[in-house]
mmCIF file of C-alpha atoms in Angstrom:
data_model
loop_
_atom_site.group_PDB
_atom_site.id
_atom_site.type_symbol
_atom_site.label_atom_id
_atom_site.label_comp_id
_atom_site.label_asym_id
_atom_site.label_seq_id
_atom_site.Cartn_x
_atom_site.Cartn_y
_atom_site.Cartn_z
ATOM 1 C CA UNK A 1 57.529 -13.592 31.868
ATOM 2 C CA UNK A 2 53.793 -14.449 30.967
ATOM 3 C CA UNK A 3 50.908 -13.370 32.789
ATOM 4 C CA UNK A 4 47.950 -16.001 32.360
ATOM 5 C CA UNK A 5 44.890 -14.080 30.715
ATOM 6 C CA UNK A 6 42.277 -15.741 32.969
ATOM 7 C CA UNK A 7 44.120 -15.177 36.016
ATOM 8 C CA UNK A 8 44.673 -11.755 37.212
ATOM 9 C CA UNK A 9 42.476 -9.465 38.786
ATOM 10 C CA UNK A 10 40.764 -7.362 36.264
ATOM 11 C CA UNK A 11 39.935 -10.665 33.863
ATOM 12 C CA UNK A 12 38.561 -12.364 37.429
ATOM 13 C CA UNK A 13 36.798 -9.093 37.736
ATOM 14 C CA UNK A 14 35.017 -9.346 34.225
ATOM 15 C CA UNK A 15 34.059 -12.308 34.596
ATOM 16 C CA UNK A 16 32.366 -11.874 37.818
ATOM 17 C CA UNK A 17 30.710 -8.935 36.263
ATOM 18 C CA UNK A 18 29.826 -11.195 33.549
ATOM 19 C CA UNK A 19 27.786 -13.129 35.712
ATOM 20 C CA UNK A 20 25.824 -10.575 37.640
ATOM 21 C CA UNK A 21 24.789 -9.561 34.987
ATOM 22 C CA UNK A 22 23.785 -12.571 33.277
ATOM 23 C CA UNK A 23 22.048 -13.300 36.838
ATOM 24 C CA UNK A 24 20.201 -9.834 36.786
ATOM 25 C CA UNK A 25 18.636 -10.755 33.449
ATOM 26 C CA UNK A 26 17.176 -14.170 34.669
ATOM 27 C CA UNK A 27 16.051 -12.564 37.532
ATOM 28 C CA UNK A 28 14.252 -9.851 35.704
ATOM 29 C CA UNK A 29 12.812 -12.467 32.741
ATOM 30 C CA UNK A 30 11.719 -14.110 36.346
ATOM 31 C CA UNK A 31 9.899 -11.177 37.753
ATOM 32 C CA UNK A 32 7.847 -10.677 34.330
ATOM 33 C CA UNK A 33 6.955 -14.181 33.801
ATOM 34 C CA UNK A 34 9.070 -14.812 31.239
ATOM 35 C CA UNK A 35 11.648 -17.406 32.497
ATOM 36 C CA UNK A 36 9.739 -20.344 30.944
ATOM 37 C CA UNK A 37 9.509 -18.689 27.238
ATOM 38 C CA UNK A 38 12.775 -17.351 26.999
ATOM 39 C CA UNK A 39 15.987 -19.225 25.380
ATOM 40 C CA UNK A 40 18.869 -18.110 26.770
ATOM 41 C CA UNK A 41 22.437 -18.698 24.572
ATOM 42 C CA UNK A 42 25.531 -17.795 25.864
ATOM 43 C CA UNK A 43 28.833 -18.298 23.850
ATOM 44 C CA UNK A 44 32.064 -16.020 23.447
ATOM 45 C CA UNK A 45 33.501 -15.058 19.828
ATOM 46 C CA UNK A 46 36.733 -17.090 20.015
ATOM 47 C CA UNK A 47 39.306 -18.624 22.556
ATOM 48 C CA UNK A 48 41.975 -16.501 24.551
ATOM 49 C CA UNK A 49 46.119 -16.054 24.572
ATOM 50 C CA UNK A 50 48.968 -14.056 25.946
ATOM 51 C CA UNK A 51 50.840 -12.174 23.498
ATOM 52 C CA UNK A 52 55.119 -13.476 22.880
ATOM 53 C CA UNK A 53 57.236 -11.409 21.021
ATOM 54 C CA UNK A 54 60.061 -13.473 20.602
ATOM 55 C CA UNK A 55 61.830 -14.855 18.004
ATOM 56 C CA UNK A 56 65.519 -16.189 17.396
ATOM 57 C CA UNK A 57 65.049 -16.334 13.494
ATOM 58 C CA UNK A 58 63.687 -12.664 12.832
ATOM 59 C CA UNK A 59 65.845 -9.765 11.309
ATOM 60 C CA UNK A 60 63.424 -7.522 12.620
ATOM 61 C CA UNK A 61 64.078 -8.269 16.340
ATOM 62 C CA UNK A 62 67.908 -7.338 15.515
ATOM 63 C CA UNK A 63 67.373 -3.802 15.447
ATOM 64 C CA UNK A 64 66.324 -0.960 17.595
ATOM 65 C CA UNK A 65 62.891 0.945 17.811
ATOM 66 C CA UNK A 66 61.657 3.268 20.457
ATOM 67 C CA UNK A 67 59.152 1.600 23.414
ATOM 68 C CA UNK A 68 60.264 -1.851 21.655
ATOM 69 C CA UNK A 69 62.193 -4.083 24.362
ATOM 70 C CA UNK A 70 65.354 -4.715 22.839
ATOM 71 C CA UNK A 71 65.447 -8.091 21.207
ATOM 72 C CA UNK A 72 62.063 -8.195 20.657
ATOM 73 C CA UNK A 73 59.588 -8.161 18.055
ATOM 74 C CA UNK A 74 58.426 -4.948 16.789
ATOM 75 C CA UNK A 75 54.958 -4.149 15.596
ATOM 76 C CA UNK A 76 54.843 -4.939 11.821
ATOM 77 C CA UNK A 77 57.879 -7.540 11.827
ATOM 78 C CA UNK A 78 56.418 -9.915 9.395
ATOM 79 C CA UNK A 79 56.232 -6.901 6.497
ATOM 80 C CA UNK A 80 59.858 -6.219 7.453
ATOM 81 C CA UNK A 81 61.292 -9.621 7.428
ATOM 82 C CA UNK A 82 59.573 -10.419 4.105
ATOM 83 C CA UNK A 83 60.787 -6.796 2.807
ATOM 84 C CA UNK A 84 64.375 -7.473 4.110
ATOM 85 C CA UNK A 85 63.838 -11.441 2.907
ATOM 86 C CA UNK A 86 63.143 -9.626 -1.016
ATOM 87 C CA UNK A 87 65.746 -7.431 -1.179
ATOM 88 C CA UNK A 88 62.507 -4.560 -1.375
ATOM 89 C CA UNK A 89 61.933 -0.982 -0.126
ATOM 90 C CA UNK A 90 58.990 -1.299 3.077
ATOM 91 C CA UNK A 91 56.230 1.502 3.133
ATOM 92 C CA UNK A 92 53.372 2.165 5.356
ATOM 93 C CA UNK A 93 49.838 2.221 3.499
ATOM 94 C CA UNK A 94 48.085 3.321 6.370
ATOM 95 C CA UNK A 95 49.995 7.001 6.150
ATOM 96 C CA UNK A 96 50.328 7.296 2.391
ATOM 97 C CA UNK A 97 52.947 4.996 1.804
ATOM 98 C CA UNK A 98 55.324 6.570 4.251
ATOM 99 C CA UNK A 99 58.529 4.889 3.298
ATOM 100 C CA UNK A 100 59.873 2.882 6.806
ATOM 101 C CA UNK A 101 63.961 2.389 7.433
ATOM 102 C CA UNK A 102 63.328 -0.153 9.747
ATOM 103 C CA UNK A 103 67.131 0.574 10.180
ATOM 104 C CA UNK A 104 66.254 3.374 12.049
ATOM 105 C CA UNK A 105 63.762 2.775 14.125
ATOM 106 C CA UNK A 106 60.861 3.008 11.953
ATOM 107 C CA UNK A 107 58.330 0.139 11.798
ATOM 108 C CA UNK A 108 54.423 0.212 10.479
ATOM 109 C CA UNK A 109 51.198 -1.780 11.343
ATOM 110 C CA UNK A 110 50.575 -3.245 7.978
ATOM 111 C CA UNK A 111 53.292 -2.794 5.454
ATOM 112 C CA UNK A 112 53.397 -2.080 1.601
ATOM 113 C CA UNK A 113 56.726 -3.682 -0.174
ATOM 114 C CA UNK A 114 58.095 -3.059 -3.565
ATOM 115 C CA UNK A 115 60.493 -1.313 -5.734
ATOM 116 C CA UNK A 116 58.161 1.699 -5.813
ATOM 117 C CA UNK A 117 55.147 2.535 -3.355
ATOM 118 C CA UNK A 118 52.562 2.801 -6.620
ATOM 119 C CA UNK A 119 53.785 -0.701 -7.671
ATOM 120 C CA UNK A 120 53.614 -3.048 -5.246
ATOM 121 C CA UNK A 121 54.510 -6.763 -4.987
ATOM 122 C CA UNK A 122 53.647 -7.337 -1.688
ATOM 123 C CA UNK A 123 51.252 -6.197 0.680
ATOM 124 C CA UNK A 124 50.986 -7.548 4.534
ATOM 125 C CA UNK A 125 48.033 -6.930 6.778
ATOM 126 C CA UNK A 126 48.493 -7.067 11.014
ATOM 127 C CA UNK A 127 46.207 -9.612 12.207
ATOM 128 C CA UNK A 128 47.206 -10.780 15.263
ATOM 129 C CA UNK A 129 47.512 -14.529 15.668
ATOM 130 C CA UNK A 130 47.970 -14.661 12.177
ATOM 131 C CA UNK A 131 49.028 -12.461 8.885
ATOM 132 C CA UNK A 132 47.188 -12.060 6.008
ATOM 133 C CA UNK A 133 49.734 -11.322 2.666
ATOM 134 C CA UNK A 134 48.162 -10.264 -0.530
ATOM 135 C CA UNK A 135 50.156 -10.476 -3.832
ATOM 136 C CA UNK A 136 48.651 -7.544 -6.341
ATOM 137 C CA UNK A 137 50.976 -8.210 -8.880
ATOM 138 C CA UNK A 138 49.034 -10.660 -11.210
ATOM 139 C CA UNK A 139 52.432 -10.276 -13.662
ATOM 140 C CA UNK A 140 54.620 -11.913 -11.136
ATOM 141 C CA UNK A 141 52.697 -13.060 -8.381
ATOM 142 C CA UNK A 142 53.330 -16.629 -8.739
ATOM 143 C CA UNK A 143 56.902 -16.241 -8.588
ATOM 144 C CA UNK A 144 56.718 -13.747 -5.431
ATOM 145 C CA UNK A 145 54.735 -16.530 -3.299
ATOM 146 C CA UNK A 146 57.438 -18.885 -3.789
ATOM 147 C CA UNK A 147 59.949 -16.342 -2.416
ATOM 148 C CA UNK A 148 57.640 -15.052 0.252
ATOM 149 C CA UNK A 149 56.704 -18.785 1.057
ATOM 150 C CA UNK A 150 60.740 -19.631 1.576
ATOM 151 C CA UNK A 151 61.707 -16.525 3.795
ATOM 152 C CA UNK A 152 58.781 -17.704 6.052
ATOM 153 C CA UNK A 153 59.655 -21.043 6.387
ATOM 154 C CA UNK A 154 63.022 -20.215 7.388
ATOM 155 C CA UNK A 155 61.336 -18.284 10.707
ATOM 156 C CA UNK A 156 61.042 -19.970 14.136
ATOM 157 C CA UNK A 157 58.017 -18.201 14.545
ATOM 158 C CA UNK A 158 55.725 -18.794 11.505
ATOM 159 C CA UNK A 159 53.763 -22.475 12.309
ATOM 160 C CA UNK A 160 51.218 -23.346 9.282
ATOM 161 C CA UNK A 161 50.617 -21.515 5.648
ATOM 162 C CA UNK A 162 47.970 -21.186 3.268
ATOM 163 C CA UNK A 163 47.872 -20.574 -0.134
ATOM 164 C CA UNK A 164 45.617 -19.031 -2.545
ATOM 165 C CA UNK A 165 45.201 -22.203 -4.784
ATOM 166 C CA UNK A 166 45.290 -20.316 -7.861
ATOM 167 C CA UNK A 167 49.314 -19.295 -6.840
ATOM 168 C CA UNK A 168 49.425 -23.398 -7.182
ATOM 169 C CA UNK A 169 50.804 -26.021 -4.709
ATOM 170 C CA UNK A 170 53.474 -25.222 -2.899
ATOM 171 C CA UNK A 171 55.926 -27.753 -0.576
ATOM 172 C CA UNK A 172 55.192 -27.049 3.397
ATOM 173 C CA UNK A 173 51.384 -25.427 2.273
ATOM 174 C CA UNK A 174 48.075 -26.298 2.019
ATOM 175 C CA UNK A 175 45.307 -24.352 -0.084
ATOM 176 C CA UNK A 176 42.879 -21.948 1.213
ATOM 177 C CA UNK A 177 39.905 -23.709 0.052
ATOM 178 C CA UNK A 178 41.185 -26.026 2.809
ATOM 179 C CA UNK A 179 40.377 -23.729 5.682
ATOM 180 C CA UNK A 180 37.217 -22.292 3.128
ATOM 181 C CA UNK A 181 38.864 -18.688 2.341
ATOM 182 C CA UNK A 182 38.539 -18.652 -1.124
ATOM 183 C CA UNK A 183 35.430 -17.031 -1.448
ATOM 184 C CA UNK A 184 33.612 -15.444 -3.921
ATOM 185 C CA UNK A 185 34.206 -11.716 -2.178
ATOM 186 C CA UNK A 186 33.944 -8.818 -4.150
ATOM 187 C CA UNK A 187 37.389 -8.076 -2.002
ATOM 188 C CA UNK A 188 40.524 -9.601 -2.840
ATOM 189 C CA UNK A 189 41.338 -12.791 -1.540
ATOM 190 C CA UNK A 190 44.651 -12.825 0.265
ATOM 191 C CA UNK A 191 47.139 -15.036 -1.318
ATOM 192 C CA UNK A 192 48.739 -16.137 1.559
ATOM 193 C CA UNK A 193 47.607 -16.516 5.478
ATOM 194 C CA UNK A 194 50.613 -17.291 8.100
ATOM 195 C CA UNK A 195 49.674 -18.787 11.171
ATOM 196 C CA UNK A 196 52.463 -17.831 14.065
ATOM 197 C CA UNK A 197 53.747 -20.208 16.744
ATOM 198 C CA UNK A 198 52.028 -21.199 20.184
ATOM 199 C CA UNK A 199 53.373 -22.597 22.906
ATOM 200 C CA UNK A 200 51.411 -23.376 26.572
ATOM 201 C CA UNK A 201 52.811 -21.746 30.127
ATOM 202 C CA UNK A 202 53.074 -24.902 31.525
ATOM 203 C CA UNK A 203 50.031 -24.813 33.776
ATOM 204 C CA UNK A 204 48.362 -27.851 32.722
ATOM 205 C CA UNK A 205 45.692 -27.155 30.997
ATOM 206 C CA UNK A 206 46.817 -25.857 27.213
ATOM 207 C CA UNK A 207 43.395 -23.995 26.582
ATOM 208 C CA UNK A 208 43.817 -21.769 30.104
ATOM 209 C CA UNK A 209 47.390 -20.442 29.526
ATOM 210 C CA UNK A 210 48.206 -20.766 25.383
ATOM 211 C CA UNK A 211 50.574 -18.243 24.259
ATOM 212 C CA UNK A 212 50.922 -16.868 21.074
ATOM 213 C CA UNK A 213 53.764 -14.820 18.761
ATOM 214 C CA UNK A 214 51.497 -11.801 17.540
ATOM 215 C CA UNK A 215 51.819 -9.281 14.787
ATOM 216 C CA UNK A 216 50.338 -6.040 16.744
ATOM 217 C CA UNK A 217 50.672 -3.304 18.721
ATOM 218 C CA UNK A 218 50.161 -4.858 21.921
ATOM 219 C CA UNK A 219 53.224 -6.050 24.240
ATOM 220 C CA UNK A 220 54.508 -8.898 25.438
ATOM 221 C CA UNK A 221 52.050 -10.019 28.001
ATOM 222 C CA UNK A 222 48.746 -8.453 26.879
ATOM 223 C CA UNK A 223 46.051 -10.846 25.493
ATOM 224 C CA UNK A 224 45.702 -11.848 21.542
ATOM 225 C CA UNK A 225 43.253 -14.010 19.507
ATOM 226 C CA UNK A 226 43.580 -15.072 15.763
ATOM 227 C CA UNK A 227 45.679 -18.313 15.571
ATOM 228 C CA UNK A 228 45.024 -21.798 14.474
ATOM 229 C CA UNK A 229 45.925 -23.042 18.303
ATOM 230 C CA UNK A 230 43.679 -24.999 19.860
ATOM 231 C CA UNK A 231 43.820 -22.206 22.807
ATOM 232 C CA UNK A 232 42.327 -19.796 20.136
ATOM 233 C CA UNK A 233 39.526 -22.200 18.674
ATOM 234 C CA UNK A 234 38.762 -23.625 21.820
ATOM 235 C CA UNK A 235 35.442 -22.401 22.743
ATOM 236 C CA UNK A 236 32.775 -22.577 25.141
ATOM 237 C CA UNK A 237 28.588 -22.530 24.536
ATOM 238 C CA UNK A 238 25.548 -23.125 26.744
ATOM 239 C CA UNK A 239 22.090 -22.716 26.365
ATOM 240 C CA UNK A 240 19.060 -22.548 28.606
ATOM 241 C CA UNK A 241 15.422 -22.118 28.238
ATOM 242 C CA UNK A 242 11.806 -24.279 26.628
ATOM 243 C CA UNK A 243 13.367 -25.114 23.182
ATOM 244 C CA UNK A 244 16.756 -26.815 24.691
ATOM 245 C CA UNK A 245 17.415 -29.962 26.279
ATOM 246 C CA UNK A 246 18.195 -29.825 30.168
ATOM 247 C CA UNK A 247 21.426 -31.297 31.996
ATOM 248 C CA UNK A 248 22.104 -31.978 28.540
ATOM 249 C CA UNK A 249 25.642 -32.296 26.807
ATOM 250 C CA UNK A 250 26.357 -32.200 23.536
ATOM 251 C CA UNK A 251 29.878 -33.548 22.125
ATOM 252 C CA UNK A 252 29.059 -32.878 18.524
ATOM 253 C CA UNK A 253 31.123 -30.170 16.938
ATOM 254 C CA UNK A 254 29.604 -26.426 17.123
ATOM 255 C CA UNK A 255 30.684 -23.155 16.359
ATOM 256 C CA UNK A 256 29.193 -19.929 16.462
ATOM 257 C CA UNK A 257 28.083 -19.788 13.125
ATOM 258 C CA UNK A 258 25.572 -22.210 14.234
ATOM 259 C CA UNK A 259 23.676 -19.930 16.812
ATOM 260 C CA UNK A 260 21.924 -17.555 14.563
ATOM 261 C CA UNK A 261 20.486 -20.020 12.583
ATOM 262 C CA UNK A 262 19.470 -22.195 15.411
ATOM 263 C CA UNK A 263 17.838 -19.706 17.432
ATOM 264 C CA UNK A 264 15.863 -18.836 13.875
ATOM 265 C CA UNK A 265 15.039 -22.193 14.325
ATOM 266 C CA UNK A 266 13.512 -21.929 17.450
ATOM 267 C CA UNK A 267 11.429 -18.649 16.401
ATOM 268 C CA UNK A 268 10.304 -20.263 13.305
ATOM 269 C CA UNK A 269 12.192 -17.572 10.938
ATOM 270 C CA UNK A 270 13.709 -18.514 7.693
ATOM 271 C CA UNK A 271 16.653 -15.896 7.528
ATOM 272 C CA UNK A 272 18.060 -15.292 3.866
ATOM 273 C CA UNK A 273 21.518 -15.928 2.757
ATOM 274 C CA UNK A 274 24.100 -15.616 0.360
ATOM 275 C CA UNK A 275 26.814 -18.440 -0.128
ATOM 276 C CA UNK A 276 26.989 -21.782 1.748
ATOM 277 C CA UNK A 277 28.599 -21.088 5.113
ATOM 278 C CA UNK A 278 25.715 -20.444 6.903
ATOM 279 C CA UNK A 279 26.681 -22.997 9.957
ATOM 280 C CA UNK A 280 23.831 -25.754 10.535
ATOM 281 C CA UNK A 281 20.937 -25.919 13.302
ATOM 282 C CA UNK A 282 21.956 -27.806 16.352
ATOM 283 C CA UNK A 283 19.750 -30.172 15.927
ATOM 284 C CA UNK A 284 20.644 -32.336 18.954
ATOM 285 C CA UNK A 285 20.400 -29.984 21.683
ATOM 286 C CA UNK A 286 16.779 -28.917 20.426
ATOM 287 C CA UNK A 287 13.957 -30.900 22.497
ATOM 288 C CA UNK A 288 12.213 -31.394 19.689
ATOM 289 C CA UNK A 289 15.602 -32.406 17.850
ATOM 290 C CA UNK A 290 16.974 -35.352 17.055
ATOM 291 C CA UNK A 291 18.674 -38.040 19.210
ATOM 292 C CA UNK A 292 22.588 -39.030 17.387
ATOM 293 C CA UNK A 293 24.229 -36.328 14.785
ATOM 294 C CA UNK A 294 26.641 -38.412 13.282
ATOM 295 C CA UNK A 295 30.122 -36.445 12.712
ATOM 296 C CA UNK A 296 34.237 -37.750 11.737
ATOM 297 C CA UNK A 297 37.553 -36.348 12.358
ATOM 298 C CA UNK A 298 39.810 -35.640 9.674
ATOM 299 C CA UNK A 299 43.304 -34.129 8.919
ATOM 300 C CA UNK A 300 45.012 -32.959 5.587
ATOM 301 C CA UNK A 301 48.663 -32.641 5.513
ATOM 302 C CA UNK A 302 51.060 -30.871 2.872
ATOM 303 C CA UNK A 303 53.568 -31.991 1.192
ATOM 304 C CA UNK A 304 57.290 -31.448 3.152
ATOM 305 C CA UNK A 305 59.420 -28.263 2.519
ATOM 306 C CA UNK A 306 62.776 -28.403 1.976
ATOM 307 C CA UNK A 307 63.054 -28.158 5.749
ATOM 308 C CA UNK A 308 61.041 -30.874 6.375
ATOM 309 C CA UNK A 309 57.878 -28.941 7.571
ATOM 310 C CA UNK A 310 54.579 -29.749 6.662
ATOM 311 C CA UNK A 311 51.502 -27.826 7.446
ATOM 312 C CA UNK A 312 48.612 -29.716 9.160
ATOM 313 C CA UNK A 313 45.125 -29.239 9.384
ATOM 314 C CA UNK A 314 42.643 -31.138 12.225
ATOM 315 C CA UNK A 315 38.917 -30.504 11.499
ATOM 316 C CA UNK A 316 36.104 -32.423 11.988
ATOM 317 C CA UNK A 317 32.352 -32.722 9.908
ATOM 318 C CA UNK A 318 29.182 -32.644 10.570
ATOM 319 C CA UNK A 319 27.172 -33.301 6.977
ATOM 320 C CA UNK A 320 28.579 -30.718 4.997
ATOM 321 C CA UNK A 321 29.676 -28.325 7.790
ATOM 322 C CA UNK A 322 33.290 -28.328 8.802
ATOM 323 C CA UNK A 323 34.842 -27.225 12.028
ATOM 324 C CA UNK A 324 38.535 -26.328 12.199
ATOM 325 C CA UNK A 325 40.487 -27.813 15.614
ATOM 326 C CA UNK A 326 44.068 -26.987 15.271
ATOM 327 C CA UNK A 327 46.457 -26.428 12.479
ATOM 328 C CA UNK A 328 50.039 -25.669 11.659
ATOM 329 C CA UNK A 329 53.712 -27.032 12.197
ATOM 330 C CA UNK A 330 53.360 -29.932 14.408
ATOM 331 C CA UNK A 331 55.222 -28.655 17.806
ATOM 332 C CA UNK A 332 54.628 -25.600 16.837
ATOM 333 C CA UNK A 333 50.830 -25.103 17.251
ATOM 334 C CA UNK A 334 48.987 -25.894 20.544
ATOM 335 C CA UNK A 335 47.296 -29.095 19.866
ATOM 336 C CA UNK A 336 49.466 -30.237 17.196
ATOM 337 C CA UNK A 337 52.084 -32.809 18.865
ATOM 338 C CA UNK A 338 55.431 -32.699 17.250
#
């Protein structure tokens, strides 16, 4: 049923044409001179999955929509299993709160829910690997994240939530400060982010073939990014040229927030910021850097549900710097043994 991202011919194809052109430039920097003065970084934004869209929990994959397989989930079934879950009226922001009768057909990207489409309780925004809910109701917004949080635990297909910690703790949660999204934005803060269910093909190797339940347009099959599976946050980095260290391996945690300030680093530039997560300089893959970077492993767990499930979070630290592995409902999430 799954097609493995890295497998088939156009993604072999990319990649190949990925590396001709990464050889043209070295041959080029070559030709000019260069080679021995130039730093070359390579690193990719973020980890790779095929796209499920099935569920055995959703109300959403009961009904019929057009170019939908039947039994499957449609685009948009989080806003309608949370609207169905409340007892509310679903409307589509994105097309001036359109109302949607999912009854007949209709579904929408992101999703507006309430009583009325000026006065809403609950809005849900399409991300992928994972759903961002915000609750714009200050009057009963407490009380709607409780019901919100219970529908989703009831659904085989949510795996790990995170609440805004001023909605308070909440059984089977853990805040948002824990994964550091409760910022100081000028735009609203979500109140809660699901994480969906991923599960591994089978072929061996978890990373290569991790599958994901996504909230988007794409089918069944297609490729997806956005969870908390270690398929998604699994990534890979390499770096070449005077400043770094040769044949060189570094097993202290990285991410890419850490390249822009370490190649400013190696140019001597002192790049200004706002706010603290800036990533760190990596230090130990520098020549002129330092030998050990001392780093721990740590995990935070929530209190159980009602259910019994408890979200869990795997990161690891480096000073002050944290870098998320894997989170979610253990057996649900790639990396997370049940």
């Amino acid at each position: 049923m799954f097609r493995l991202p890295n497998s088939g011919p156009t993604s072999l194809a990319a990649r190949q044409n990925v590396d001709q052109n990464l050889a043209q430039i070295r041959a080029v920097l070559k030709q000019l001179n260069l080679e021995a003065s130039t730093n070359i970084f390579v690193t990719a934004d973020h980890g790779f999955s095929t796209i499920s869209k099935e569920s055995k929990t959703s109300y959403s994959r009961t009904l019929d929509y057009p170019d939908v397989m039947k039994g499957f989930l449609p685009p948009g079934f989080l806003a309608i299993d949370i609207a169905h879950g409340l007892g509310l009226s679903l409307f589509d922001p994105d097309k001036q709160n359109t109302a949607v009768d999912p009854t007949q057909g209709k579904f929408s990207k992101n999703g507006l829910i309430a009583k009325e489409a000026n006065k809403p309780d609950v809005l849900v925004a399409a991300n992928g690997g994972s759903d961002l809910i915000y609750l714009p109701n200050s009057a009963n917004n407490k009380a709607i994240a409780k019901q919100v949080v219970n529908i989703l635990l009831k659904e085989d297909y949510v795996s790990g939530l995170f609440v805004n910690d001023k909605l308070g703790s909440i059984p089977g949660t853990l805040p948002l400060s824990a994964i550091g999204l409760d910022g100081k934005s000028h735009l609203p803060s979500p109140a809660i982010v699901v994480n969906f269910r991923t599960f591994d093909t089978g072929c061996g190797d978890p990373t290569a073939c991790g599958v994901e339940v996504a909230d988007s347009s794409l089918q069944q099959g297609q490729g997806m990014h956005g969870s908390f599976s270690r398929a998604d946050t699994y990534n890979y980095m390499a770096a070449i040229g005077s400043d770094f260290k040769k044949a060189f391996v570094n097993r202290v945690p990285v991410s890419n927030a850490d390249v822009a300030i370490t190649l400013a680093k190696t140019l001597n530039l002192n790049i200004p910021h706002q706010g603290k997560l800036i990533g760190r300089v990596l230090h130990k893959s520098l020549v002129k850097g330092v030998k050990k970077v001392s780093f721990k492993s740590n995990t935070l767990t929530s209190q159980p549900s009602t259910n019994g499930l408890k979200t869990i979070l795997k990161y690891q630290i480096v000073g002050s710097t944290r870098y998320f592995d894997v989170a979610g409902f253990p057996g649900r999430t790639l990396g997370l043994a049940k």
